[in-house]
PDB file of C-alpha atoms in Angstrom:
ATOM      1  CA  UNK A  83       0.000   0.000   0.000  1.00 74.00           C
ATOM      2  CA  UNK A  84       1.614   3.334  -1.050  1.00 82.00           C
ATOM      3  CA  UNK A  85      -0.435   5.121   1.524  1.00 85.00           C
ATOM      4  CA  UNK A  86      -0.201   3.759   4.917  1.00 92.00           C
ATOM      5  CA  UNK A  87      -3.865   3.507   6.500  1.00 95.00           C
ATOM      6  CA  UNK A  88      -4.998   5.275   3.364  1.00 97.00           C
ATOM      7  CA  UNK A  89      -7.934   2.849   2.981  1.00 97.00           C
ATOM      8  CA  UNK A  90      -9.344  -0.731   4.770  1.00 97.00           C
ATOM      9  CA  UNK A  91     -10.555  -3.679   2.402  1.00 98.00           C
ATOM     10  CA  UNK A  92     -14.326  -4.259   4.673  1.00 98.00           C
ATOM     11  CA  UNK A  93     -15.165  -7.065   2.038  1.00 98.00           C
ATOM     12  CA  UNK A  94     -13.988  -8.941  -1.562  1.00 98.00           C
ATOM     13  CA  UNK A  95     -16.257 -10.885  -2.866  1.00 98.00           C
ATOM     14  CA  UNK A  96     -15.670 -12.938  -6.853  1.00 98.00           C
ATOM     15  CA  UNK A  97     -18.552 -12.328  -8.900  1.00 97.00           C
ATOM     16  CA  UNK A  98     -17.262 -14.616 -11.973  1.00 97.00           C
ATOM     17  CA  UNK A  99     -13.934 -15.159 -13.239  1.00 95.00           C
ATOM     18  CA  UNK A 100     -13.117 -12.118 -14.243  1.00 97.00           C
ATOM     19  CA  UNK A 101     -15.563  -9.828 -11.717  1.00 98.00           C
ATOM     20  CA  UNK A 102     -14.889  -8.978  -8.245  1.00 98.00           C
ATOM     21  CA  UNK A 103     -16.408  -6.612  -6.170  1.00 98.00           C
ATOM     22  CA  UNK A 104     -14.798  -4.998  -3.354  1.00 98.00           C
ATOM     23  CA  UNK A 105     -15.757  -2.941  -0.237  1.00 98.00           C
ATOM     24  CA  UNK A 106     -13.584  -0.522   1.179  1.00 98.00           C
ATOM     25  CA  UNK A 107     -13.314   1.865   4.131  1.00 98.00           C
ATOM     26  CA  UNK A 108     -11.725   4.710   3.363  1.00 98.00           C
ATOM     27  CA  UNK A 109      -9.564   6.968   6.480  1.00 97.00           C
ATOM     28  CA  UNK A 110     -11.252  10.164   6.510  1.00 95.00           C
ATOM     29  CA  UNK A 111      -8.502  11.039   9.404  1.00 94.00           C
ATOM     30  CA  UNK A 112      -5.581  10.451   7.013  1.00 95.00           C
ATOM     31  CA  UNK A 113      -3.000  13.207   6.083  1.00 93.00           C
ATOM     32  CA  UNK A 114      -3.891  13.492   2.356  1.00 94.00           C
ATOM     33  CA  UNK A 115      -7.071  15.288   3.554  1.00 94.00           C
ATOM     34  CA  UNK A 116      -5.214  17.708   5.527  1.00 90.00           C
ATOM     35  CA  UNK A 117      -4.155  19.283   1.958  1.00 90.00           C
ATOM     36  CA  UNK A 118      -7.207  17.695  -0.203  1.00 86.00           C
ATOM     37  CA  UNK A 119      -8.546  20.297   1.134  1.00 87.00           C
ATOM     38  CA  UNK A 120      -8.590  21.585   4.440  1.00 84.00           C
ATOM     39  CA  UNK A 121     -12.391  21.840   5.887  1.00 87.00           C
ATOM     40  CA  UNK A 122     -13.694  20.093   2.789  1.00 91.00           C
ATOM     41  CA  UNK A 123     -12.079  16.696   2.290  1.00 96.00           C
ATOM     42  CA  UNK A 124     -12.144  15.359  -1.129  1.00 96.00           C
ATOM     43  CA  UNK A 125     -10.750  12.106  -2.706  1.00 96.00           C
ATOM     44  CA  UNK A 126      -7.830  12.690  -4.830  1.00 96.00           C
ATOM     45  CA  UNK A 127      -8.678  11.341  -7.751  1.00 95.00           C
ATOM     46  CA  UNK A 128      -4.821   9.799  -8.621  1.00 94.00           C
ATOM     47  CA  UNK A 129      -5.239   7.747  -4.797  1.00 96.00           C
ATOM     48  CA  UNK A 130      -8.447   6.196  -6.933  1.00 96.00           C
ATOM     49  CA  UNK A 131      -6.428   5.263  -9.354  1.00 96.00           C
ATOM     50  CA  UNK A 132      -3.644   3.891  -7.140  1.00 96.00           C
ATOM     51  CA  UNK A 133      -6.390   1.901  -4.971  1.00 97.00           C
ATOM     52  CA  UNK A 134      -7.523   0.019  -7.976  1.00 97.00           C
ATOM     53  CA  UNK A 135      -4.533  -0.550  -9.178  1.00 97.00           C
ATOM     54  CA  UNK A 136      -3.589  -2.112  -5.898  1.00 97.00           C
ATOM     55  CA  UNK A 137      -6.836  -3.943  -5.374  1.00 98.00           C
ATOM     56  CA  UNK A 138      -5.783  -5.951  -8.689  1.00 98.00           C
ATOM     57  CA  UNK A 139      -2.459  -6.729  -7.799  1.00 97.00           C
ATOM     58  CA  UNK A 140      -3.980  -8.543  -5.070  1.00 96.00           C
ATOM     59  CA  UNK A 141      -6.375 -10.304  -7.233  1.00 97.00           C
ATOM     60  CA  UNK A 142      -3.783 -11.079 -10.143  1.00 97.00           C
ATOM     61  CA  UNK A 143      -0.930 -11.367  -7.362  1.00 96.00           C
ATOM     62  CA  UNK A 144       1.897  -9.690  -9.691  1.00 96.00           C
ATOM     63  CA  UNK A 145       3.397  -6.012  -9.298  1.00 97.00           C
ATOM     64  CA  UNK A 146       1.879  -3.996 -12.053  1.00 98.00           C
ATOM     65  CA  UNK A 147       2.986  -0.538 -13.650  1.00 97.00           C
ATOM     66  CA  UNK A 148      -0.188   1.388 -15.523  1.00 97.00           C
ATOM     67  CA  UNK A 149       0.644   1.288 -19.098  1.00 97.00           C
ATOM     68  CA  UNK A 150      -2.859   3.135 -20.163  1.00 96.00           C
ATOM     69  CA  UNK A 151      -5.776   4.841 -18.765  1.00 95.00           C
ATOM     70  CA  UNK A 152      -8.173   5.236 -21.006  1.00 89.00           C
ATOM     71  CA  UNK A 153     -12.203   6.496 -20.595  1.00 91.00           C
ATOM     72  CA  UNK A 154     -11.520   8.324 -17.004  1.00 95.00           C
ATOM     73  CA  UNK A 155     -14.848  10.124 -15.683  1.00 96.00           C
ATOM     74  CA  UNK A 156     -14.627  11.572 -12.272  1.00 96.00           C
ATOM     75  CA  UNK A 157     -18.229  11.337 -11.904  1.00 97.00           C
ATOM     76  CA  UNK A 158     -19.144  12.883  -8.698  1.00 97.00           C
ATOM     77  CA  UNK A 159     -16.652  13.961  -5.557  1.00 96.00           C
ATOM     78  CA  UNK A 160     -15.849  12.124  -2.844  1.00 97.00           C
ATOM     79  CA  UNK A 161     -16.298  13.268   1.037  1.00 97.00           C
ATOM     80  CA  UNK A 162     -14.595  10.716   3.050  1.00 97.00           C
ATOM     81  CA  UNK A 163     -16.513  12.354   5.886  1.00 96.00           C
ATOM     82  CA  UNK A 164     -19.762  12.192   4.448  1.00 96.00           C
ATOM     83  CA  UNK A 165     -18.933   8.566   2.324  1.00 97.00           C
ATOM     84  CA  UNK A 166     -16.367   6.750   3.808  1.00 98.00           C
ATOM     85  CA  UNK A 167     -17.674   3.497   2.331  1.00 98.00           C
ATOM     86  CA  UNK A 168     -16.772   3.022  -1.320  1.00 98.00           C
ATOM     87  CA  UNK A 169     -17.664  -0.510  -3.809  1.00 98.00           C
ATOM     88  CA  UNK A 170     -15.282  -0.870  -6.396  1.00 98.00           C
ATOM     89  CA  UNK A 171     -16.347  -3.133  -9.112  1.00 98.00           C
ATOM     90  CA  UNK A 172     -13.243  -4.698 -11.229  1.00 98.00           C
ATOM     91  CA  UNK A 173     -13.511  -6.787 -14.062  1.00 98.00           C
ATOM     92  CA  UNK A 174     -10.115  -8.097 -14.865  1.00 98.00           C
ATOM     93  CA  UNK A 175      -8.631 -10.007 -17.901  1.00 97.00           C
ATOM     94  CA  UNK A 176      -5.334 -11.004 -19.044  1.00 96.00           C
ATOM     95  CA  UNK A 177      -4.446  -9.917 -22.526  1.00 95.00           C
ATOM     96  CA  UNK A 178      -2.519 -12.934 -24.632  1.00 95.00           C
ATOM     97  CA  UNK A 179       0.896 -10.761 -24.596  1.00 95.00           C
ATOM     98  CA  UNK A 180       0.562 -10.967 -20.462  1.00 94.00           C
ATOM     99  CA  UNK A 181      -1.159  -7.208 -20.081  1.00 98.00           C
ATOM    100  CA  UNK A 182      -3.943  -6.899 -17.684  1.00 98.00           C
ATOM    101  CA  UNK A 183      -6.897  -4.838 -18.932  1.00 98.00           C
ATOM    102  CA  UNK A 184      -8.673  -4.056 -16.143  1.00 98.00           C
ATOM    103  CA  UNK A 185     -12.906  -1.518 -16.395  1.00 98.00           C
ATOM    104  CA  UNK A 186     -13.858  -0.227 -12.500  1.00 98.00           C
ATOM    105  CA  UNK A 187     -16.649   1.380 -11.617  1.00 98.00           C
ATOM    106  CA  UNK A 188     -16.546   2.920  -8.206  1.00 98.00           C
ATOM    107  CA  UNK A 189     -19.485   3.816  -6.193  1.00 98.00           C
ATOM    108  CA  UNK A 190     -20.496   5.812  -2.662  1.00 98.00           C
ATOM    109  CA  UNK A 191     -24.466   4.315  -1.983  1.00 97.00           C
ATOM    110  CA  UNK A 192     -25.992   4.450  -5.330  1.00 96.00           C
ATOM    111  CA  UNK A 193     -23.961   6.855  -6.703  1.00 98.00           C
ATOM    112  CA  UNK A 194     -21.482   6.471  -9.474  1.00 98.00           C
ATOM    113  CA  UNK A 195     -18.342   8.044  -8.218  1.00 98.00           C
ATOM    114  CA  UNK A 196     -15.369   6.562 -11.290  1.00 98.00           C
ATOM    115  CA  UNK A 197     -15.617   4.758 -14.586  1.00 98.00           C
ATOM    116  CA  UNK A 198     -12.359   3.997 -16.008  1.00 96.00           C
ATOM    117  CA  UNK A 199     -10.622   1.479 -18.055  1.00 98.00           C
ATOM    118  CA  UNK A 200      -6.873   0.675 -17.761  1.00 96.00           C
ATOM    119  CA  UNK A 201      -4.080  -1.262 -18.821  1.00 98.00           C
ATOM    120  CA  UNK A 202      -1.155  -2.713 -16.585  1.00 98.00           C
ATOM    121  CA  UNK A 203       2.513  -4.848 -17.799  1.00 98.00           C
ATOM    122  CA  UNK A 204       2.980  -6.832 -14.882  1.00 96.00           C
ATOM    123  CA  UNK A 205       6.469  -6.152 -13.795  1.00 94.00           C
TER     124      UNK A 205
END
């Protein structure tokens, strides 16, 4: 994790073989808020990115490096005060040239939160 205590895994649960679903807790005390911003906490969008890319390391059990990100929407901000709970949906697949292509969408309640699609070389 590249941000101690940044975030707790709650639940994992596989959908298929490619689908997961995860449940996170995110620390609305940690430091990142302190500057992200002060009085008015809001996710930093690249500690998204790095949570997902972590979730599927765990999941594919290699160290990966992004290659691409492709289709990012930042659909609505995230309070860690108001929505420390996040679901991350991951669909993972493994290209034939050993890339994982991984689509997320993130979500506080019933609210769409991140859609993106990315690429990783395992490393």
């Amino acid at each position: 994790m590249v941000l101690k205590d940044f975030y707790t895994i709650l639940s994992e649960e596989k959908i298929s073989d490619s689908k997961y679903t995860f449940t996170i807790l995110v620390n609305e005390k940690h430091e990142i808020f302190k500057g992200h911003f002060p009085g008015n906490p809001i996710m930093p969008g690249v500690c998204m990115i790095q949570m997902i890319k972590e979730l599927t390391e765990s999941i594919t059990k290699s160290t990966l490096m992004i290659q691409t990100l492709a289709n990012v929407k930042f659909m609505a901000l995230i309070n860690p005060e108001a929505t420390p709970e996040l679901r991350l949906e991951l669909d993972i697949a493994t290209t034939e040239d050993d890339l994982v292509k991984v689509k997320n969408t993130t979500y506080f309640n019933d609210t769409v939160a991140l859609k993106l699609s990315n690429t990783y070389k395992k490393i």
